[in-house]
Amino acid sequence: MAEPMICAALQPVICGFINEAGVPAATAKRFSSFACIKSNHKLLRKAREDLQATRKVVQGQVDLETNHLNECDPRVNLWLRRVASVRVDSIDQEYDRLMQSSWLCRSVLGLGKRYRVGKKIAEMLEDIARLNEEGNQFQTFASKRLPDLVEERPRTQTFGIKPVLRDLWKSFESTDVSIIGVWGPGGVGKTTLLNSFNNELKACSKDYQVVIMIEVSNCRTLNKTAIQRTITDRLGLPWDDRETEEVRARFLMKALNRKRFVILLDDVWNKFQLEDVGIPTPDSDSKNKLILTSRNVDVCYQMGAQQSLIKMEYLEKEAAWELFRSNLSTQAITAIDSSVPNNVKEYADAIVQSCGGLPLALKVIGSAVAGLTTPRDWILAMQATKHDIKDLDGIPEMFHKLKYSYDKLTPTQQQCFLYCTLFPEYGSISKDQLVEYWMAEELIPQDPNRGHRIISRLLSACLLESCGSDLEVKMHHIIRHLGLSLAVQQKIVVKAGMSLQKAPPHKEWRTARRISLMYNDIRDLGLSPECKDLVTLLVQNNPHLHRLSPTFFQSMCSLKVLDLSYTRITELPFCSTLAKLKYLNLSHTFIERLPEEFWMLKKLRHLDLSVTKALKETLDNCSKLYKLRVLNLFRSNYGIRDVNDLNIDSLRELEFLGITIYAEDVLKKLTNTHPLAKSTQRLSLRHCEQMQSIQISDFTYMVQLRELYVELCLDLIQLIADPDKGRTSCLEVLTLAKLPALQTILIGSSPHHFRNLLEITVSHCQKLHDITWVLKLDALEKLCICHCHELEQVVQETVNEVDNRKGGIGHSTIQRYGRINDFSEEQEIHGLPEGANNEHANVYQNMIENEWIKGTHHVDFPKLRTMVLTDLPKLTAICNPRDFPSLEIIRVEGCPRLTTLPLGQMYECPKLKQICGSYDWWEKLEWNVKEIMENKYFIPIKDGD
C-alpha cells in the first residue's frame, strides 16, 4: 500500500512541473493523462454529473414542447442520443483495478496500463466537457411539427360498409370525377365510412400532398372560422386572429392551389361556397378531390356532386346482427347461443329487426341490453324496442343526434313529418293521401305539387324512405319513434296498429289535436268525446267497427280531417257540427245513404265514397257542396243510370271525379264534351247492357283518366286501344272483371292508348285464351290474371316472334309486320278470334299498317315487377324464357298444369326476390327451374292466403 500512497503524493508535484516546464502541448497532454490520472478521474466524475444535470434540463424542455405537439429540434435530438451513448462504467472499472493492483515503478507492463487508462479518462473528460458546453448553449429545443400527409382518424371495427367503400374508391380513382357526394340518414355510418377512407388514403400518399378531413357540422350554422382553422393547421401555416375570414380565405386558396389535395367534408347541412372558406373547387385539370357527406341528397347536388353520388343504405340482416353482437357482453352472447329452447335468440333477433339496420341504433340498443342474460330481461327489452324505446339507456342521446335532421326542416315541413307518425310502423303511406290530409288541415296551400315537394324534401333528408312503388313512402322504425317522442309535445295521440278493441279513454281526447286509431280491432265507438281542439281523426281499417254514437261528432267543431274508410259502419251520425270539415273518407264502408243535413258541410273539399257497395242514394247532397274539389264515387253501388242523373255540373271547382256508370248512353254523354269529362280520373263501367265494344279513343276528352274498371258488362266482346294520335293517354290501371263474352283486346301501333299502363288485372274472362298483347306494354309493372278458366297461355309465341325478340330479321318477320290478308298469325298474337267479322278485320288492318320492322334487340316486360296467376286450371305456360330485368315477385295459385317458369337464367332476373306457390305446385316444376332458383326465394302459401 506504500507505493500507491507515494504516487498519490508525487502526482500534484509532477503535474505542476509539467505545466511550468514549457513542454509541448501534445507531449504534456499525454504525460498529464499518465501522471494526473487520479485528478482526471475525479474531474470525470464531476463532469458526468454536470452532463446529467444539463441533460435533464434539455429533456424537460423537449418534453414540454412535444406535449404541445411540437417536434423536437433535430440537433437537440442528436445531442440527446450522443449523451445517452456516453458510457463511463468500463473506464471506472479499469481505473479501480489499476489503483488496487498497480505500482508506479514495478514494471514496464504496469506503466503501459496506467498510460492507456489515463488516456481514456482524459479523452472521455474532453467529450463530456464538449457535450456539456453544447447542451448549455441550446436556445431552441423544438419546432412546430410538419403536418402528416394523412391525419389518421380513430380506427373502429366496421360492419357492412365494404361495398360502399369500394364504390367510393371507384369514384375516387375516376379521372372524370372531382366531387363525390355520400348521403344517407343520420346514424347510418357516413362518418365511419369517411374515417375508414381517410385512413386508407395513406397507401396512395405519393399521389397527394395533403388530405384534410373537416367536421363541418360542429355548429348548426356554417362556422367558416373553424373550417379555416382546420385547413390552416393541416397545412402547417401560421394563424392570425386579426385577419378577417375573407383575407384568410384568399390566403388559403393560394396555399391549396400549390398542392394536390383531398378534402373530406363530413356532415354538410347546407350548401356553401367552397371559395368562401378558402377551398378551391376541384376539377379534372387540378386532379384534386373533394368528398362530402350529408343527410340531404339535395345538398350533395348543390355542392357539385351530380356526377358521383353514393347512397349509404341500412345494413343487411347479417351485418346488422354482427354489429349488434359486437356490443354485447360475453354473458349476453352466451345466453343467446346456449338458451334451450332458444327464446333469447328469438328476442334478440326481434330487437335487431326493430333497429331496421341503422348502425347507430344497433350500437346504442346493443349497449343498452349488453348485460342481459335471462329470458325475462330479453323479452322486456324486446317489448321496449317495439313500443317504448325511449326508456332504454342511451336512446335520448341517440334521438338528440337524429333530431338534427328534423330541426333543419321548416315549421311546415316539421308538421308534415309528424303527420307521418300517425300511420302504423312497417306499413307504406300513400303520397296522394298524405298530401290530401295536409291540404285539408291547411298545413299547406291547396296545391298538390307543394305537398309532393315536401315529400321529396323529407325523402332527401332521409326522414322518409322510398317503397317499391313511386306512389308510396314509408318511415323507418327508429325515425318513427323519434317522431312519436316529438308528437307528444304537439298533442298528437297515436294508437295505430296496436290491436285495440276499445277506444282510448275520454281524457286522451280532451286536449288532442290529432288522433290516429287506424289499423285496430275497435268494434264500437259509442262514446261522445269532448275534443273541441281535435283537427284530425283517422279511424280507417278497423274492419269490425260497425257503430258510431249518435252524438259522436257533437263537440268536434274544429275537425277538418275524418277518415272512416275500411270499416263496417252503415250510417253517419248527425254531422252538422262538422262545419269546418274539409276531408271525409267513407270508402269501402257499408254506408247506405248520406244524412239529410250533409249539405251543411259547406267547406268540404274532398269526399270519397268509392267502393261503397251498399250506397243507395246521396239525396243530391253532393251537388250542393260547391267547394268540392274531389268527388269519388268509383265502383260505388250508387252510379249514374240515366243521362238526366248526371246533375253535378254545379261543382265548378271539381278537379277529381271518380264515377260509376251503368248505361252506355251516359258514357257517351260524359266522354264527349261534357264539362265533367276533364275532371274524370277514375271510371267504372258496370252492367252496361248491349255494349259490345269499347274503343279507348272515345275517351279523348277524359284527359286525366288514370283508371278504368270494366265489370259485369255481359255483352262486351272487344276492347280496342287504337293508336293515340291526339293527346297523350294517362291511363295507368286497367281492370277487366266478370266479362263472360270478352274475346278480343286489340292494341294499335305505338304510341297507343295503353302505353302508360302500369297495372292490369284480368278476372273471370272465360273466353280469353291468351293475352299476348301485354308484350306491347313497356311500362307495365304488375300483371294479375285470375279465374280465367280457358286461358291456356299468357303469351302465345311463334318462331317468328322469338327470332324478332332476339333481334333477327327475315322474310317471316317482315311478313309479320306488313299488310297481310291471312289473319291467323296475328289472331294468335292479338287474340282476334277465328271468323271475326269484317269490321274487326278492318280495324285491325288499319292498326298494323303503322307497325314498324324491329331489327334490334327488344326486351319484353322491361318494368314488370309483379306477376300474379290465380285459379287458371288450363294454364300450361306463361311465355318462352326471356329477360325479366325488373321482376321481383311471381305468385302462382290454382294452376295445376303449369310446370315451367319463363325465368331463363338467373342473371336475366336480377331483382327476383321470391316465388310464391303451394308445395305441391313447387314439386311439379321442372328441375331446371329449381336449379336456377335458390330455396330462399320460394315461399309456400295456402290457397286463399
XYZ file of C-alpha atoms in Angstrom, residues 230-575:
346
model
C -58.610 23.143 -39.552
C -57.190 23.814 -43.013
C -54.527 26.156 -41.623
C -53.378 23.625 -39.033
C -53.246 20.785 -41.546
C -51.106 22.911 -43.873
C -48.798 23.937 -41.015
C -49.425 27.628 -41.647
C -49.428 30.436 -39.051
C -52.766 31.596 -37.650
C -53.588 35.234 -37.140
C -56.740 36.055 -35.181
C -56.668 39.595 -36.522
C -57.305 38.500 -40.104
C -60.827 38.597 -41.497
C -62.425 35.473 -42.922
C -62.224 36.956 -46.417
C -58.490 37.672 -46.198
C -57.799 34.269 -44.711
C -59.881 32.562 -47.424
C -57.796 34.173 -50.188
C -54.579 33.128 -48.432
C -55.730 29.522 -48.047
C -56.861 29.419 -51.683
C -53.321 30.312 -52.780
C -51.798 27.771 -50.409
C -54.065 24.920 -51.532
C -53.663 25.785 -55.218
C -49.979 24.921 -54.849
C -50.774 21.407 -53.625
C -52.578 18.317 -54.810
C -55.149 17.827 -52.089
C -58.008 15.621 -50.962
C -60.589 17.318 -48.764
C -63.205 15.327 -46.856
C -66.200 17.345 -45.623
C -68.228 15.388 -43.100
C -71.904 16.082 -42.356
C -72.654 19.083 -44.553
C -76.056 20.558 -43.688
C -76.385 23.380 -46.180
C -74.841 24.441 -49.431
C -71.927 26.866 -49.132
C -69.346 28.303 -51.499
C -66.057 26.453 -51.165
C -64.128 29.592 -52.063
C -65.680 31.422 -49.103
C -63.724 29.223 -46.688
C -60.573 29.013 -48.813
C -61.086 25.747 -50.719
C -60.522 25.848 -54.496
C -63.249 23.981 -56.390
C -61.641 20.753 -57.668
C -61.662 19.992 -61.357
C -60.184 17.365 -63.658
C -57.236 19.575 -64.548
C -56.077 20.080 -60.972
C -56.742 16.401 -60.129
C -57.768 17.488 -56.642
C -60.648 15.673 -54.955
C -63.498 16.693 -52.674
C -65.682 14.144 -50.854
C -68.647 15.295 -48.787
C -71.251 13.518 -46.703
C -74.726 14.800 -45.945
C -78.092 13.627 -44.692
C -79.680 15.513 -47.561
C -79.207 14.444 -51.163
C -80.136 17.937 -52.366
C -77.108 19.354 -50.552
C -74.869 16.900 -52.434
C -76.323 18.116 -55.714
C -75.934 21.759 -54.741
C -72.302 21.215 -53.759
C -71.494 19.863 -57.214
C -71.638 16.079 -56.714
C -74.044 15.460 -59.584
C -71.679 13.122 -61.442
C -70.909 10.859 -58.499
C -73.491 10.272 -55.802
C -73.397 7.334 -53.391
C -76.249 6.475 -51.045
C -75.498 4.659 -47.800
C -78.244 2.144 -47.182
C -79.233 0.494 -43.928
C -77.296 -2.641 -43.016
C -78.373 -6.005 -44.320
C -79.559 -8.556 -41.762
C -76.238 -10.388 -41.381
C -74.138 -7.253 -40.943
C -76.728 -5.797 -38.549
C -76.597 -8.916 -36.411
C -72.770 -8.837 -36.295
C -72.758 -5.182 -35.271
C -75.359 -5.826 -32.576
C -73.417 -8.780 -31.128
C -70.196 -6.759 -31.072
C -71.778 -4.519 -28.415
C -72.933 -7.365 -26.154
C -71.162 -8.775 -23.139
C -69.766 -12.311 -23.127
C -72.564 -13.378 -20.771
C -75.255 -11.990 -23.075
C -73.766 -13.750 -26.100
C -73.619 -16.980 -24.132
C -77.304 -16.588 -23.208
C -78.188 -16.066 -26.872
C -76.167 -19.016 -28.127
C -76.969 -21.544 -25.422
C -80.536 -20.989 -24.245
C -82.773 -24.054 -24.704
C -85.352 -23.562 -26.027
C -83.637 -20.668 -27.738
C -86.108 -17.939 -26.769
C -83.349 -15.425 -26.049
C -82.117 -15.769 -29.620
C -85.631 -15.014 -30.887
C -85.937 -11.955 -28.657
C -82.522 -10.708 -29.746
C -83.472 -11.215 -33.408
C -86.620 -9.164 -32.849
C -84.578 -6.368 -31.261
C -82.143 -6.360 -34.186
C -85.069 -6.254 -36.609
C -86.579 -3.289 -34.749
C -83.362 -1.346 -35.368
C -84.032 -1.576 -39.084
C -80.348 -1.865 -39.993
C -79.493 1.565 -38.554
C -75.933 1.238 -37.169
C -76.384 3.974 -34.580
C -79.475 2.234 -33.173
C -77.758 -1.155 -33.224
C -74.847 0.257 -31.218
C -76.982 2.165 -28.730
C -79.565 -0.551 -28.164
C -76.876 -3.234 -28.218
C -75.063 -1.407 -25.420
C -78.340 -0.935 -23.526
C -79.014 -4.695 -23.472
C -75.365 -5.748 -23.305
C -75.626 -7.282 -19.821
C -78.955 -9.104 -20.138
C -78.823 -12.837 -19.519
C -82.291 -14.123 -18.572
C -85.195 -14.684 -20.993
C -87.387 -12.383 -18.898
C -84.947 -9.486 -19.271
C -84.682 -10.055 -23.007
C -88.430 -10.191 -23.586
C -88.890 -6.925 -21.685
C -86.166 -5.334 -23.811
C -87.838 -6.621 -26.976
C -91.180 -5.126 -25.950
C -89.488 -1.815 -25.156
C -87.913 -1.601 -28.613
C -91.334 -2.087 -30.156
C -93.470 0.200 -28.026
C -91.483 2.436 -25.681
C -87.931 2.653 -26.925
C -87.246 5.963 -25.153
C -86.860 4.171 -21.812
C -83.727 2.294 -22.895
C -80.309 3.593 -21.901
C -78.694 5.839 -24.476
C -81.861 6.417 -26.500
C -82.278 10.123 -25.553
C -78.731 10.817 -26.759
C -79.415 8.903 -29.981
C -82.649 10.830 -30.565
C -80.720 14.051 -29.975
C -78.374 13.149 -32.842
C -81.155 12.051 -35.160
C -83.223 15.129 -34.320
C -80.767 17.351 -36.203
C -82.483 16.292 -39.436
C -85.865 17.290 -38.002
C -84.558 20.621 -36.720
C -83.344 21.550 -40.200
C -86.899 21.442 -41.547
C -89.135 24.483 -41.752
C -92.040 24.561 -39.263
C -94.431 23.445 -42.014
C -92.180 20.569 -43.010
C -91.864 19.546 -39.361
C -95.644 19.342 -39.012
C -95.867 17.296 -42.210
C -93.209 14.927 -40.881
C -95.028 14.477 -37.575
C -98.211 13.725 -39.517
C -96.482 10.625 -40.895
C -96.212 9.185 -37.385
C -99.998 8.750 -37.384
C -99.543 5.708 -39.619
C -98.579 2.272 -38.245
C -94.970 1.158 -38.379
C -93.693 -1.107 -41.125
C -96.529 -0.080 -43.416
C -96.491 2.101 -46.509
C -98.090 5.527 -46.792
C -99.802 6.804 -49.912
C -98.230 10.039 -51.109
C -101.504 11.333 -52.514
C -103.338 10.558 -49.292
C -100.716 12.403 -47.244
C -100.998 15.465 -49.451
C -104.788 15.439 -49.219
C -104.607 15.296 -45.421
C -102.082 18.153 -45.311
C -104.199 20.363 -47.563
C -107.357 19.634 -45.589
C -105.670 20.511 -42.307
C -104.288 23.643 -44.001
C -100.683 22.713 -43.317
C -100.035 23.601 -46.958
C -101.970 25.593 -49.567
C -104.422 23.868 -51.879
C -101.609 22.825 -54.212
C -100.766 19.103 -54.504
C -97.442 19.922 -56.116
C -96.433 21.778 -52.967
C -97.203 18.682 -50.916
C -95.208 16.404 -53.186
C -92.246 18.780 -52.981
C -92.371 18.468 -49.182
C -92.419 14.682 -49.506
C -89.346 14.937 -51.737
C -87.707 17.120 -49.098
C -88.441 14.543 -46.387
C -87.115 11.796 -48.636
C -83.928 13.700 -49.427
C -83.451 14.343 -45.680
C -83.881 10.564 -45.045
C -86.832 11.175 -42.721
C -88.979 9.164 -45.128
C -87.960 6.266 -47.348
C -88.997 5.112 -50.799
C -91.089 1.986 -51.272
C -91.157 -0.345 -54.200
C -93.821 1.915 -55.729
C -93.364 5.547 -56.668
C -96.822 6.187 -55.209
C -95.893 5.348 -51.620
C -93.344 6.101 -48.935
C -92.521 4.546 -45.573
C -90.935 5.564 -42.288
C -88.023 3.805 -40.628
C -88.889 2.253 -37.271
C -86.330 4.303 -35.329
C -87.217 7.540 -37.133
C -90.870 6.879 -36.334
C -90.045 6.502 -32.634
C -88.190 9.811 -32.848
C -91.328 11.344 -34.372
C -93.519 9.824 -31.666
C -91.314 11.320 -28.962
C -91.821 14.723 -30.579
C -95.532 14.161 -31.285
C -96.379 14.036 -27.583
C -95.427 17.705 -27.281
C -97.717 18.503 -30.215
C -100.779 16.841 -28.583
C -100.797 14.019 -31.095
C -102.263 10.706 -29.905
C -101.038 7.713 -31.925
C -102.679 4.338 -31.301
C -102.276 2.947 -34.822
C -101.778 -0.789 -35.262
C -101.928 -1.622 -31.544
C -104.724 -4.256 -31.715
C -107.065 -2.035 -29.693
C -110.607 -3.304 -29.162
C -111.845 -0.217 -27.359
C -111.489 3.484 -27.945
C -108.999 5.466 -25.810
C -110.451 6.894 -22.587
C -112.085 10.328 -22.538
C -109.066 12.055 -21.000
C -106.937 11.301 -24.067
C -109.459 13.008 -26.339
C -109.805 16.255 -24.372
C -106.588 18.038 -25.401
C -105.671 16.098 -28.543
C -105.207 17.851 -31.870
C -104.710 14.697 -33.897
C -105.792 11.137 -33.070
C -104.940 8.015 -35.054
C -106.845 4.821 -34.285
C -106.257 3.196 -37.678
C -105.483 -0.494 -38.145
C -107.046 -1.759 -34.919
C -109.943 -4.037 -33.981
C -112.256 -1.444 -32.456
C -115.873 -2.569 -32.799
C -117.861 0.283 -31.304
C -117.255 3.986 -30.826
C -120.177 4.530 -28.505
C -118.657 7.448 -26.618
C -119.313 11.166 -27.051
C -115.834 12.598 -26.572
C -115.143 16.183 -25.608
C -112.492 17.229 -28.083
C -113.097 20.775 -29.254
C -109.436 21.097 -30.365
C -109.406 17.922 -32.463
C -108.436 18.656 -36.074
C -107.673 15.190 -37.489
C -109.305 11.845 -36.668
C -108.146 8.731 -38.521
C -110.147 5.581 -37.805
C -109.700 3.677 -41.073
C -109.019 -0.058 -41.261
C -110.993 -1.129 -38.227
C -112.754 -3.928 -40.093
C -115.251 -4.730 -37.312
C -116.234 -1.166 -36.455
C -119.980 -1.032 -37.155
C -121.318 1.781 -34.995
C -120.651 5.370 -34.001
C -122.514 7.045 -31.181
C -125.338 9.331 -32.433
C -123.586 12.190 -30.618
C -120.075 11.128 -31.558
C -119.406 14.363 -33.513
C -121.162 16.646 -31.041
C -118.081 18.522 -29.805
C -115.822 18.130 -32.845
C -116.313 21.688 -34.005
C -112.681 22.026 -35.154
C -112.465 18.765 -37.085
C -111.050 19.120 -40.615
C -109.951 15.568 -41.498
C -112.099 12.472 -40.887
C -111.248 9.045 -42.311
C -113.641 6.165 -41.626
C -112.715 4.032 -44.644
C -112.489 0.247 -44.485
C -114.949 -0.072 -41.610
C -118.405 -1.664 -41.394
C -120.379 1.437 -40.487
C -123.775 1.642 -42.158
C -124.635 5.233 -41.396
C -123.056 8.526 -40.472
C -124.273 10.109 -37.198
C -125.629 13.635 -37.027
C -122.852 15.716 -38.514
